[in-house]
Amino acid sequence: MPSPASSAPPSRTTGSRAPLLGIGSFLVAPVMFALAYAVGQASPEVGRWLLGNAGISLGVLGASIVGVIVGLGSRVRGERWPWLGTAGAVFSSLPLGLFLLGMIFKL
């Protein structure tokens, strides 16, 4: 008769997965800006809107939100280095901070 310990499902240890989302959280802002650049090159009318105040504000806010979601996902997944997702979320939020400072100081 098998022992009760052997019938229990194997437990997943914290920090056993590769930090894919943690690394991905660093790439959110550059990828979003590259996509905006590509769309601006494809359509000059959309490019003018993207370079306007509304387009930039939506872009940096979107990068910040997606960076935080991906960073949170790395914590939920139990990735190997949980600080990597948090640092990536902060890095993805830097354009939003720079945009807000520019608005405050009218740069």
A tleap script that builds the chain and sets N, CA, C and O, in Angstrom:
source leaprc.protein.ff14SB
mol = sequence {
  NMET PRO SER PRO ALA SER SER ALA PRO PRO
  SER ARG THR THR GLY SER ARG ALA PRO LEU
  LEU GLY ILE GLY SER PHE LEU VAL ALA PRO
  VAL MET PHE ALA LEU ALA TYR ALA VAL GLY
  GLN ALA SER PRO GLU VAL GLY ARG TRP LEU
  LEU GLY ASN ALA GLY ILE SER LEU GLY VAL
  LEU GLY ALA SER ILE VAL GLY VAL ILE VAL
  GLY LEU GLY SER ARG VAL ARG GLY GLU ARG
  TRP PRO TRP LEU GLY THR ALA GLY ALA VAL
  PHE SER SER LEU PRO LEU GLY LEU PHE LEU
  LEU GLY MET ILE PHE LYS CLEU
}
set mol.1.N position { 0.847 -1.167 0.000 }
set mol.1.CA position { 0.000 0.000 0.000 }
set mol.1.C position { 0.898 1.237 0.000 }
set mol.1.O position { 1.812 1.347 0.817 }
set mol.2.N position { 0.634 2.161 -0.915 }
set mol.2.CA position { 1.500 3.351 -0.979 }
set mol.2.C position { 1.275 4.265 0.219 }
set mol.2.O position { 0.189 4.322 0.795 }
set mol.3.N position { 2.319 4.962 0.563 }
set mol.3.CA position { 2.218 5.882 1.694 }
set mol.3.C position { 1.483 7.147 1.269 }
set mol.3.O position { 1.484 7.472 0.081 }
set mol.4.N position { 0.850 7.882 2.202 }
set mol.4.CA position { 0.105 9.100 1.858 }
set mol.4.C position { 0.986 10.181 1.250 }
set mol.4.O position { 0.503 11.000 0.469 }
set mol.5.N position { 2.245 10.197 1.589 }
set mol.5.CA position { 3.133 11.237 1.064 }
set mol.5.C position { 3.378 11.061 -0.430 }
set mol.5.O position { 3.574 12.043 -1.146 }
set mol.6.N position { 3.369 9.804 -0.909 }
set mol.6.CA position { 3.641 9.586 -2.319 }
set mol.6.C position { 2.429 9.895 -3.197 }
set mol.6.O position { 2.591 10.133 -4.393 }
set mol.7.N position { 1.220 9.897 -2.634 }
set mol.7.CA position { 0.025 10.179 -3.427 }
set mol.7.C position { -0.245 11.675 -3.560 }
set mol.7.O position { -1.082 12.079 -4.368 }
set mol.8.N position { 0.437 12.487 -2.793 }
set mol.8.CA position { 0.246 13.937 -2.881 }
set mol.8.C position { 0.897 14.461 -4.153 }
set mol.8.O position { 1.956 13.978 -4.554 }
set mol.9.N position { 0.270 15.446 -4.790 }
set mol.9.CA position { 0.883 16.002 -6.009 }
set mol.9.C position { 2.195 16.697 -5.678 }
set mol.9.O position { 2.348 17.245 -4.586 }
set mol.10.N position { 3.138 16.682 -6.604 }
set mol.10.CA position { 4.427 17.339 -6.330 }
set mol.10.C position { 4.217 18.844 -6.170 }
set mol.10.O position { 3.530 19.481 -6.969 }
set mol.11.N position { 4.814 19.385 -5.139 }
set mol.11.CA position { 4.659 20.822 -4.896 }
set mol.11.C position { 5.677 21.595 -5.724 }
set mol.11.O position { 6.814 21.162 -5.911 }
set mol.12.N position { 5.247 22.725 -6.205 }
set mol.12.CA position { 6.130 23.576 -7.008 }
set mol.12.C position { 6.854 24.524 -6.065 }
set mol.12.O position { 6.220 25.252 -5.302 }
set mol.13.N position { 8.150 24.515 -6.117 }
set mol.13.CA position { 8.915 25.390 -5.251 }
set mol.13.C position { 8.917 26.798 -5.823 }
set mol.13.O position { 8.894 26.985 -7.039 }
set mol.14.N position { 8.945 27.775 -4.948 }
set mol.14.CA position { 8.961 29.164 -5.372 }
set mol.14.C position { 10.280 29.472 -6.057 }
set mol.14.O position { 11.349 29.101 -5.571 }
set mol.15.N position { 10.195 30.146 -7.174 }
set mol.15.CA position { 11.400 30.551 -7.877 }
set mol.15.C position { 11.989 29.467 -8.743 }
set mol.15.O position { 13.200 29.442 -8.962 }
set mol.16.N position { 11.156 28.564 -9.244 }
set mol.16.CA position { 11.692 27.475 -10.055 }
set mol.16.C position { 11.569 27.730 -11.552 }
set mol.16.O position { 12.151 26.983 -12.339 }
set mol.17.N position { 10.851 28.731 -11.964 }
set mol.17.CA position { 10.649 28.984 -13.388 }
set mol.17.C position { 11.616 30.033 -13.909 }
set mol.17.O position { 12.107 30.882 -13.166 }
set mol.18.N position { 11.870 29.951 -15.194 }
set mol.18.CA position { 12.750 30.929 -15.842 }
set mol.18.C position { 12.082 32.300 -15.843 }
set mol.18.O position { 10.861 32.380 -15.978 }
set mol.19.N position { 12.840 33.370 -15.698 }
set mol.19.CA position { 12.256 34.712 -15.585 }
set mol.19.C position { 11.881 35.330 -16.936 }
set mol.19.O position { 12.371 36.405 -17.281 }
set mol.20.N position { 11.026 34.664 -17.690 }
set mol.20.CA position { 10.644 35.165 -19.010 }
set mol.20.C position { 9.820 36.451 -18.922 }
set mol.20.O position { 10.092 37.409 -19.645 }
set mol.21.N position { 8.824 36.479 -18.049 }
set mol.21.CA position { 8.018 37.693 -17.915 }
set mol.21.C position { 8.813 38.809 -17.245 }
set mol.21.O position { 8.612 39.983 -17.557 }
set mol.22.N position { 9.700 38.460 -16.342 }
set mol.22.CA position { 10.539 39.475 -15.711 }
set mol.22.C position { 11.423 40.179 -16.728 }
set mol.22.O position { 11.575 41.400 -16.690 }
set mol.23.N position { 12.003 39.408 -17.634 }
set mol.23.CA position { 12.819 40.004 -18.693 }
set mol.23.C position { 11.926 40.754 -19.676 }
set mol.23.O position { 12.287 41.824 -20.166 }
set mol.24.N position { 10.749 40.179 -19.961 }
set mol.24.CA position { 9.816 40.830 -20.875 }
set mol.24.C position { 9.314 42.163 -20.372 }
set mol.24.O position { 8.975 43.035 -21.172 }
set mol.25.N position { 9.257 42.343 -19.057 }
set mol.25.CA position { 8.782 43.615 -18.520 }
set mol.25.C position { 9.747 44.758 -18.827 }
set mol.25.O position { 9.340 45.919 -18.847 }
set mol.26.N position { 11.025 44.443 -19.068 }
set mol.26.CA position { 11.976 45.472 -19.473 }
set mol.26.C position { 11.778 45.883 -20.936 }
set mol.26.O position { 12.145 46.988 -21.335 }
set mol.27.N position { 11.202 44.992 -21.717 }
set mol.27.CA position { 11.081 45.229 -23.151 }
set mol.27.C position { 9.779 45.909 -23.561 }
set mol.27.O position { 9.600 46.219 -24.739 }
set mol.28.N position { 8.872 46.146 -22.630 }
set mol.28.CA position { 7.559 46.693 -22.980 }
set mol.28.C position { 7.682 48.080 -23.584 }
set mol.28.O position { 7.164 48.317 -24.675 }
set mol.29.N position { 8.344 48.990 -22.916 }
set mol.29.CA position { 8.441 50.373 -23.410 }
set mol.29.C position { 9.176 50.451 -24.746 }
set mol.29.O position { 8.670 51.104 -25.659 }
set mol.30.N position { 10.350 49.819 -24.914 }
set mol.30.CA position { 11.007 49.899 -26.222 }
set mol.30.C position { 10.178 49.288 -27.353 }
set mol.30.O position { 10.169 49.815 -28.466 }
set mol.31.N position { 9.491 48.193 -27.082 }
set mol.31.CA position { 8.667 47.569 -28.121 }
set mol.31.C position { 7.498 48.467 -28.493 }
set mol.31.O position { 7.170 48.591 -29.673 }
set mol.32.N position { 6.862 49.093 -27.510 }
set mol.32.CA position { 5.734 49.982 -27.817 }
set mol.32.C position { 6.195 51.206 -28.608 }
set mol.32.O position { 5.499 51.647 -29.523 }
set mol.33.N position { 7.345 51.750 -28.269 }
set mol.33.CA position { 7.847 52.896 -29.028 }
set mol.33.C position { 8.268 52.482 -30.438 }
set mol.33.O position { 8.094 53.253 -31.382 }
set mol.34.N position { 8.813 51.292 -30.592 }
set mol.34.CA position { 9.168 50.801 -31.928 }
set mol.34.C position { 7.916 50.581 -32.775 }
set mol.34.O position { 7.912 50.881 -33.969 }
set mol.35.N position { 6.855 50.059 -32.162 }
set mol.35.CA position { 5.599 49.884 -32.891 }
set mol.35.C position { 5.003 51.233 -33.294 }
set mol.35.O position { 4.493 51.381 -34.405 }
set mol.36.N position { 5.065 52.206 -32.402 }
set mol.36.CA position { 4.552 53.534 -32.735 }
set mol.36.C position { 5.351 54.149 -33.874 }
set mol.36.O position { 4.787 54.811 -34.745 }
set mol.37.N position { 6.657 53.934 -33.870 }
set mol.37.CA position { 7.500 54.452 -34.950 }
set mol.37.C position { 7.150 53.788 -36.282 }
set mol.37.O position { 7.063 54.451 -37.315 }
set mol.38.N position { 6.949 52.464 -36.240 }
set mol.38.CA position { 6.607 51.738 -37.462 }
set mol.38.C position { 5.256 52.180 -38.010 }
set mol.38.O position { 5.099 52.331 -39.221 }
set mol.39.N position { 4.288 52.388 -37.139 }
set mol.39.CA position { 2.973 52.861 -37.586 }
set mol.39.C position { 3.088 54.272 -38.139 }
set mol.39.O position { 2.445 54.599 -39.136 }
set mol.40.N position { 3.896 55.110 -37.508 }
set mol.40.CA position { 4.108 56.473 -37.996 }
set mol.40.C position { 4.770 56.510 -39.359 }
set mol.40.O position { 4.483 57.389 -40.171 }
set mol.41.N position { 5.655 55.559 -39.612 }
set mol.41.CA position { 6.296 55.492 -40.924 }
set mol.41.C position { 5.331 54.983 -41.990 }
set mol.41.O position { 5.402 55.400 -43.146 }
set mol.42.N position { 4.436 54.088 -41.605 }
set mol.42.CA position { 3.487 53.522 -42.556 }
set mol.42.C position { 2.390 54.521 -42.927 }
set mol.42.O position { 1.944 54.560 -44.073 }
set mol.43.N position { 1.963 55.319 -41.967 }
set mol.43.CA position { 0.884 56.270 -42.212 }
set mol.43.C position { 1.270 57.628 -41.619 }
set mol.43.O position { 1.261 57.786 -40.399 }
set mol.44.N position { 1.608 58.611 -42.462 }
set mol.44.CA position { 2.028 59.915 -41.941 }
set mol.44.C position { 0.941 60.636 -41.130 }
set mol.44.O position { 1.260 61.375 -40.199 }
set mol.45.N position { -0.330 60.430 -41.471 }
set mol.45.CA position { -1.398 61.078 -40.701 }
set mol.45.C position { -1.434 60.542 -39.269 }
set mol.45.O position { -1.551 61.303 -38.309 }
set mol.46.N position { -1.334 59.232 -39.148 }
set mol.46.CA position { -1.307 58.629 -37.817 }
set mol.46.C position { -0.022 59.023 -37.096 }
set mol.46.O position { -0.031 59.220 -35.881 }
set mol.47.N position { 1.081 59.139 -37.832 }
set mol.47.CA position { 2.349 59.562 -37.238 }
set mol.47.C position { 2.274 60.945 -36.633 }
set mol.47.O position { 2.851 61.189 -35.573 }
set mol.48.N position { 1.568 61.862 -37.292 }
set mol.48.CA position { 1.406 63.209 -36.717 }
set mol.48.C position { 0.599 63.149 -35.427 }
set mol.48.O position { 0.887 63.876 -34.477 }
set mol.49.N position { -0.417 62.280 -35.393 }
set mol.49.CA position { -1.206 62.152 -34.171 }
set mol.49.C position { -0.373 61.520 -33.062 }
set mol.49.O position { -0.457 61.933 -31.905 }
set mol.50.N position { 0.442 60.503 -33.419 }
set mol.50.CA position { 1.272 59.846 -32.412 }
set mol.50.C position { 2.289 60.801 -31.805 }
set mol.50.O position { 2.638 60.669 -30.632 }
set mol.51.N position { 2.770 61.765 -32.593 }
set mol.51.CA position { 3.734 62.726 -32.066 }
set mol.51.C position { 3.064 63.870 -31.321 }
set mol.51.O position { 3.744 64.682 -30.693 }
set mol.52.N position { 1.751 63.944 -31.382 }
set mol.52.CA position { 1.023 64.960 -30.631 }
set mol.52.C position { 0.952 64.585 -29.157 }
set mol.52.O position { 1.364 63.497 -28.755 }
set mol.53.N position { 0.430 65.491 -28.375 }
set mol.53.CA position { 0.359 65.301 -26.933 }
set mol.53.C position { -0.513 64.102 -26.561 }
set mol.53.O position { -0.171 63.348 -25.650 }
set mol.54.N position { -1.623 63.923 -27.251 }
set mol.54.CA position { -2.524 62.811 -26.923 }
set mol.54.C position { -1.870 61.463 -27.233 }
set mol.54.O position { -1.968 60.531 -26.434 }
set mol.55.N position { -1.215 61.356 -28.369 }
set mol.55.CA position { -0.579 60.093 -28.737 }
set mol.55.C position { 0.543 59.705 -27.794 }
set mol.55.O position { 0.667 58.545 -27.403 }
set mol.56.N position { 1.355 60.680 -27.432 }
set mol.56.CA position { 2.469 60.391 -26.518 }
set mol.56.C position { 1.942 60.015 -25.140 }
set mol.56.O position { 2.457 59.091 -24.510 }
set mol.57.N position { 0.919 60.723 -24.668 }
set mol.57.CA position { 0.389 60.416 -23.338 }
set mol.57.C position { -0.224 59.025 -23.298 }
set mol.57.O position { -0.048 58.302 -22.317 }
set mol.58.N position { -0.944 58.637 -24.353 }
set mol.58.CA position { -1.503 57.283 -24.378 }
set mol.58.C position { -0.407 56.232 -24.494 }
set mol.58.O position { -0.511 55.166 -23.889 }
set mol.59.N position { 0.629 56.513 -25.251 }
set mol.59.CA position { 1.723 55.560 -25.404 }
set mol.59.C position { 2.475 55.309 -24.116 }
set mol.59.O position { 2.743 54.158 -23.772 }
set mol.60.N position { 2.820 56.364 -23.399 }
set mol.60.CA position { 3.584 56.166 -22.159 }
set mol.60.C position { 2.702 55.568 -21.069 }
set mol.60.O position { 3.182 54.790 -20.245 }
set mol.61.N position { 1.423 55.920 -21.054 }
set mol.61.CA position { 0.521 55.308 -20.076 }
set mol.61.C position { 0.334 53.825 -20.386 }
set mol.61.O position { 0.321 52.993 -19.479 }
set mol.62.N position { 0.190 53.501 -21.665 }
set mol.62.CA position { 0.055 52.095 -22.052 }
set mol.62.C position { 1.295 51.290 -21.716 }
set mol.62.O position { 1.188 50.159 -21.240 }
set mol.63.N position { 2.474 51.857 -21.957 }
set mol.63.CA position { 3.717 51.154 -21.620 }
set mol.63.C position { 3.816 50.907 -20.122 }
set mol.63.O position { 4.271 49.850 -19.686 }
set mol.64.N position { 3.394 51.877 -19.351 }
set mol.64.CA position { 3.437 51.727 -17.902 }
set mol.64.C position { 2.479 50.630 -17.431 }
set mol.64.O position { 2.841 49.795 -16.602 }
set mol.65.N position { 1.273 50.639 -17.960 }
set mol.65.CA position { 0.270 49.655 -17.539 }
set mol.65.C position { 0.679 48.246 -17.941 }
set mol.65.O position { 0.604 47.321 -17.132 }
set mol.66.N position { 1.106 48.079 -19.174 }
set mol.66.CA position { 1.512 46.749 -19.635 }
set mol.66.C position { 2.753 46.280 -18.878 }
set mol.66.O position { 2.863 45.096 -18.559 }
set mol.67.N position { 3.688 47.186 -18.585 }
set mol.67.CA position { 4.866 46.815 -17.811 }
set mol.67.C position { 4.515 46.329 -16.417 }
set mol.67.O position { 5.107 45.369 -15.923 }
set mol.68.N position { 3.557 46.985 -15.781 }
set mol.68.CA position { 3.137 46.563 -14.440 }
set mol.68.C position { 2.427 45.210 -14.512 }
set mol.68.O position { 2.635 44.357 -13.649 }
set mol.69.N position { 1.591 45.010 -15.533 }
set mol.69.CA position { 0.886 43.736 -15.663 }
set mol.69.C position { 1.870 42.595 -15.911 }
set mol.69.O position { 1.735 41.523 -15.321 }
set mol.70.N position { 2.845 42.813 -16.768 }
set mol.70.CA position { 3.840 41.765 -17.048 }
set mol.70.C position { 4.702 41.521 -15.811 }
set mol.70.O position { 5.038 40.376 -15.510 }
set mol.71.N position { 5.064 42.587 -15.089 }
set mol.71.CA position { 5.830 42.415 -13.854 }
set mol.71.C position { 5.046 41.654 -12.804 }
set mol.71.O position { 5.607 40.822 -12.092 }
set mol.72.N position { 3.751 41.932 -12.700 }
set mol.72.CA position { 2.899 41.203 -11.765 }
set mol.72.C position { 2.769 39.745 -12.191 }
set mol.72.O position { 2.745 38.846 -11.351 }
set mol.73.N position { 2.686 39.518 -13.494 }
set mol.73.CA position { 2.614 38.151 -13.994 }
set mol.73.C position { 3.846 37.338 -13.639 }
set mol.73.O position { 3.749 36.137 -13.385 }
set mol.74.N position { 4.994 37.980 -13.620 }
set mol.74.CA position { 6.213 37.250 -13.235 }
set mol.74.C position { 6.171 36.846 -11.766 }
set mol.74.O position { 6.707 35.803 -11.391 }
set mol.75.N position { 5.538 37.664 -10.939 }
set mol.75.CA position { 5.395 37.299 -9.518 }
set mol.75.C position { 4.408 36.157 -9.353 }
set mol.75.O position { 4.642 35.238 -8.568 }
set mol.76.N position { 3.304 36.211 -10.089 }
set mol.76.CA position { 2.280 35.180 -9.980 }
set mol.76.C position { 2.806 33.839 -10.490 }
set mol.76.O position { 2.502 32.792 -9.918 }
set mol.77.N position { 3.588 33.870 -11.555 }
set mol.77.CA position { 4.175 32.646 -12.104 }
set mol.77.C position { 5.194 32.015 -11.169 }
set mol.77.O position { 5.512 30.834 -11.315 }
set mol.78.N position { 5.703 32.763 -10.229 }
set mol.78.CA position { 6.723 32.239 -9.327 }
set mol.78.C position { 8.061 32.100 -10.017 }
set mol.78.O position { 8.732 31.076 -9.887 }
set mol.79.N position { 8.450 33.128 -10.751 }
set mol.79.CA position { 9.701 33.061 -11.496 }
set mol.79.C position { 10.901 33.120 -10.561 }
set mol.79.O position { 10.792 33.490 -9.392 }
set mol.80.N position { 12.035 32.747 -11.109 }
set mol.80.CA position { 13.254 32.553 -10.323 }
set mol.80.C position { 13.696 33.819 -9.594 }
set mol.80.O position { 14.004 33.761 -8.404 }
set mol.81.N position { 13.735 34.946 -10.272 }
set mol.81.CA position { 14.166 36.189 -9.639 }
set mol.81.C position { 12.994 37.163 -9.639 }
set mol.81.O position { 12.805 37.889 -10.615 }
set mol.82.N position { 12.202 37.198 -8.568 }
set mol.82.CA position { 10.993 38.033 -8.552 }
set mol.82.C position { 11.288 39.530 -8.630 }
set mol.82.O position { 10.429 40.298 -9.063 }
set mol.83.N position { 12.461 39.952 -8.228 }
set mol.83.CA position { 12.804 41.382 -8.282 }
set mol.83.C position { 12.952 41.850 -9.718 }
set mol.83.O position { 12.823 43.043 -9.989 }
set mol.84.N position { 13.218 40.939 -10.643 }
set mol.84.CA position { 13.413 41.307 -12.037 }
set mol.84.C position { 12.132 41.868 -12.655 }
set mol.84.O position { 12.184 42.841 -13.408 }
set mol.85.N position { 10.990 41.266 -12.345 }
set mol.85.CA position { 9.712 41.772 -12.835 }
set mol.85.C position { 9.371 43.132 -12.257 }
set mol.85.O position { 8.827 43.987 -12.955 }
set mol.86.N position { 9.688 43.339 -10.980 }
set mol.86.CA position { 9.432 44.632 -10.352 }
set mol.86.C position { 10.324 45.710 -10.945 }
set mol.86.O position { 9.864 46.817 -11.223 }
set mol.87.N position { 11.583 45.396 -11.139 }
set mol.87.CA position { 12.499 46.376 -11.742 }
set mol.87.C position { 12.094 46.692 -13.179 }
set mol.87.O position { 12.204 47.837 -13.616 }
set mol.88.N position { 11.626 45.685 -13.913 }
set mol.88.CA position { 11.157 45.919 -15.273 }
set mol.88.C position { 9.917 46.783 -15.321 }
set mol.88.O position { 9.770 47.603 -16.227 }
set mol.89.N position { 9.020 46.613 -14.359 }
set mol.89.CA position { 7.827 47.456 -14.294 }
set mol.89.C position { 8.207 48.904 -14.012 }
set mol.89.O position { 7.620 49.825 -14.579 }
set mol.90.N position { 9.182 49.103 -13.142 }
set mol.90.CA position { 9.655 50.468 -12.864 }
set mol.90.C position { 10.309 51.053 -14.113 }
set mol.90.O position { 10.095 52.221 -14.437 }
set mol.91.N position { 11.103 50.247 -14.810 }
set mol.91.CA position { 11.757 50.714 -16.032 }
set mol.91.C position { 10.724 51.086 -17.099 }
set mol.91.O position { 10.888 52.086 -17.798 }
set mol.92.N position { 9.664 50.287 -17.226 }
set mol.92.CA position { 8.626 50.578 -18.212 }
set mol.92.C position { 7.806 51.807 -17.827 }
set mol.92.O position { 7.169 52.418 -18.686 }
set mol.93.N position { 7.815 52.172 -16.559 }
set mol.93.CA position { 7.074 53.356 -16.114 }
set mol.93.C position { 7.892 54.639 -16.206 }
set mol.93.O position { 7.345 55.725 -16.018 }
set mol.94.N position { 9.183 54.539 -16.488 }
set mol.94.CA position { 10.024 55.737 -16.584 }
set mol.94.C position { 9.546 56.730 -17.656 }
set mol.94.O position { 9.550 57.933 -17.393 }
set mol.95.N position { 9.132 56.279 -18.856 }
set mol.95.CA position { 8.641 57.265 -19.831 }
set mol.95.C position { 7.431 58.045 -19.331 }
set mol.95.O position { 7.283 59.226 -19.642 }
set mol.96.N position { 6.566 57.392 -18.558 }
set mol.96.CA position { 5.414 58.102 -17.995 }
set mol.96.C position { 5.877 59.168 -17.010 }
set mol.96.O position { 5.352 60.281 -17.004 }
set mol.97.N position { 6.855 58.833 -16.180 }
set mol.97.CA position { 7.385 59.825 -15.238 }
set mol.97.C position { 8.037 61.001 -15.946 }
set mol.97.O position { 7.860 62.151 -15.544 }
set mol.98.N position { 8.790 60.712 -16.999 }
set mol.98.CA position { 9.413 61.795 -17.764 }
set mol.98.C position { 8.367 62.662 -18.451 }
set mol.98.O position { 8.520 63.881 -18.526 }
set mol.99.N position { 7.306 62.038 -18.951 }
set mol.99.CA position { 6.229 62.788 -19.591 }
set mol.99.C position { 5.537 63.699 -18.576 }
set mol.99.O position { 5.251 64.859 -18.874 }
set mol.100.N position { 5.270 63.179 -17.389 }
set mol.100.CA position { 4.612 63.992 -16.361 }
set mol.100.C position { 5.513 65.128 -15.895 }
set mol.100.O position { 5.042 66.245 -15.683 }
set mol.101.N position { 6.798 64.854 -15.735 }
set mol.101.CA position { 7.723 65.949 -15.370 }
set mol.101.C position { 7.780 67.010 -16.448 }
set mol.101.O position { 7.842 68.201 -16.146 }
set mol.102.N position { 7.759 66.586 -17.712 }
set mol.102.CA position { 7.740 67.542 -18.801 }
set mol.102.C position { 6.481 68.400 -18.801 }
set mol.102.O position { 6.535 69.586 -19.125 }
set mol.103.N position { 5.346 67.804 -18.438 }
set mol.103.CA position { 4.103 68.572 -18.356 }
set mol.103.C position { 4.144 69.557 -17.193 }
set mol.103.O position { 3.700 70.698 -17.322 }
set mol.104.N position { 4.679 69.112 -16.061 }
set mol.104.CA position { 4.715 69.973 -14.888 }
set mol.104.C position { 5.633 71.163 -15.103 }
set mol.104.O position { 5.275 72.297 -14.782 }
set mol.105.N position { 6.817 70.905 -15.645 }
set mol.105.CA position { 7.788 71.975 -15.833 }
set mol.105.C position { 7.751 72.607 -17.216 }
set mol.105.O position { 8.586 73.453 -17.536 }
set mol.106.N position { 6.771 72.194 -18.050 }
set mol.106.CA position { 6.556 72.740 -19.396 }
set mol.106.C position { 7.827 72.689 -20.233 }
set mol.106.O position { 8.247 73.692 -20.810 }
set mol.107.N position { 8.431 71.507 -20.288 }
set mol.107.CA position { 9.650 71.308 -21.065 }
set mol.107.C position { 9.330 71.058 -22.516 }
set mol.107.O position { 10.239 70.868 -23.325 }
savepdb mol mol.pdb
quit
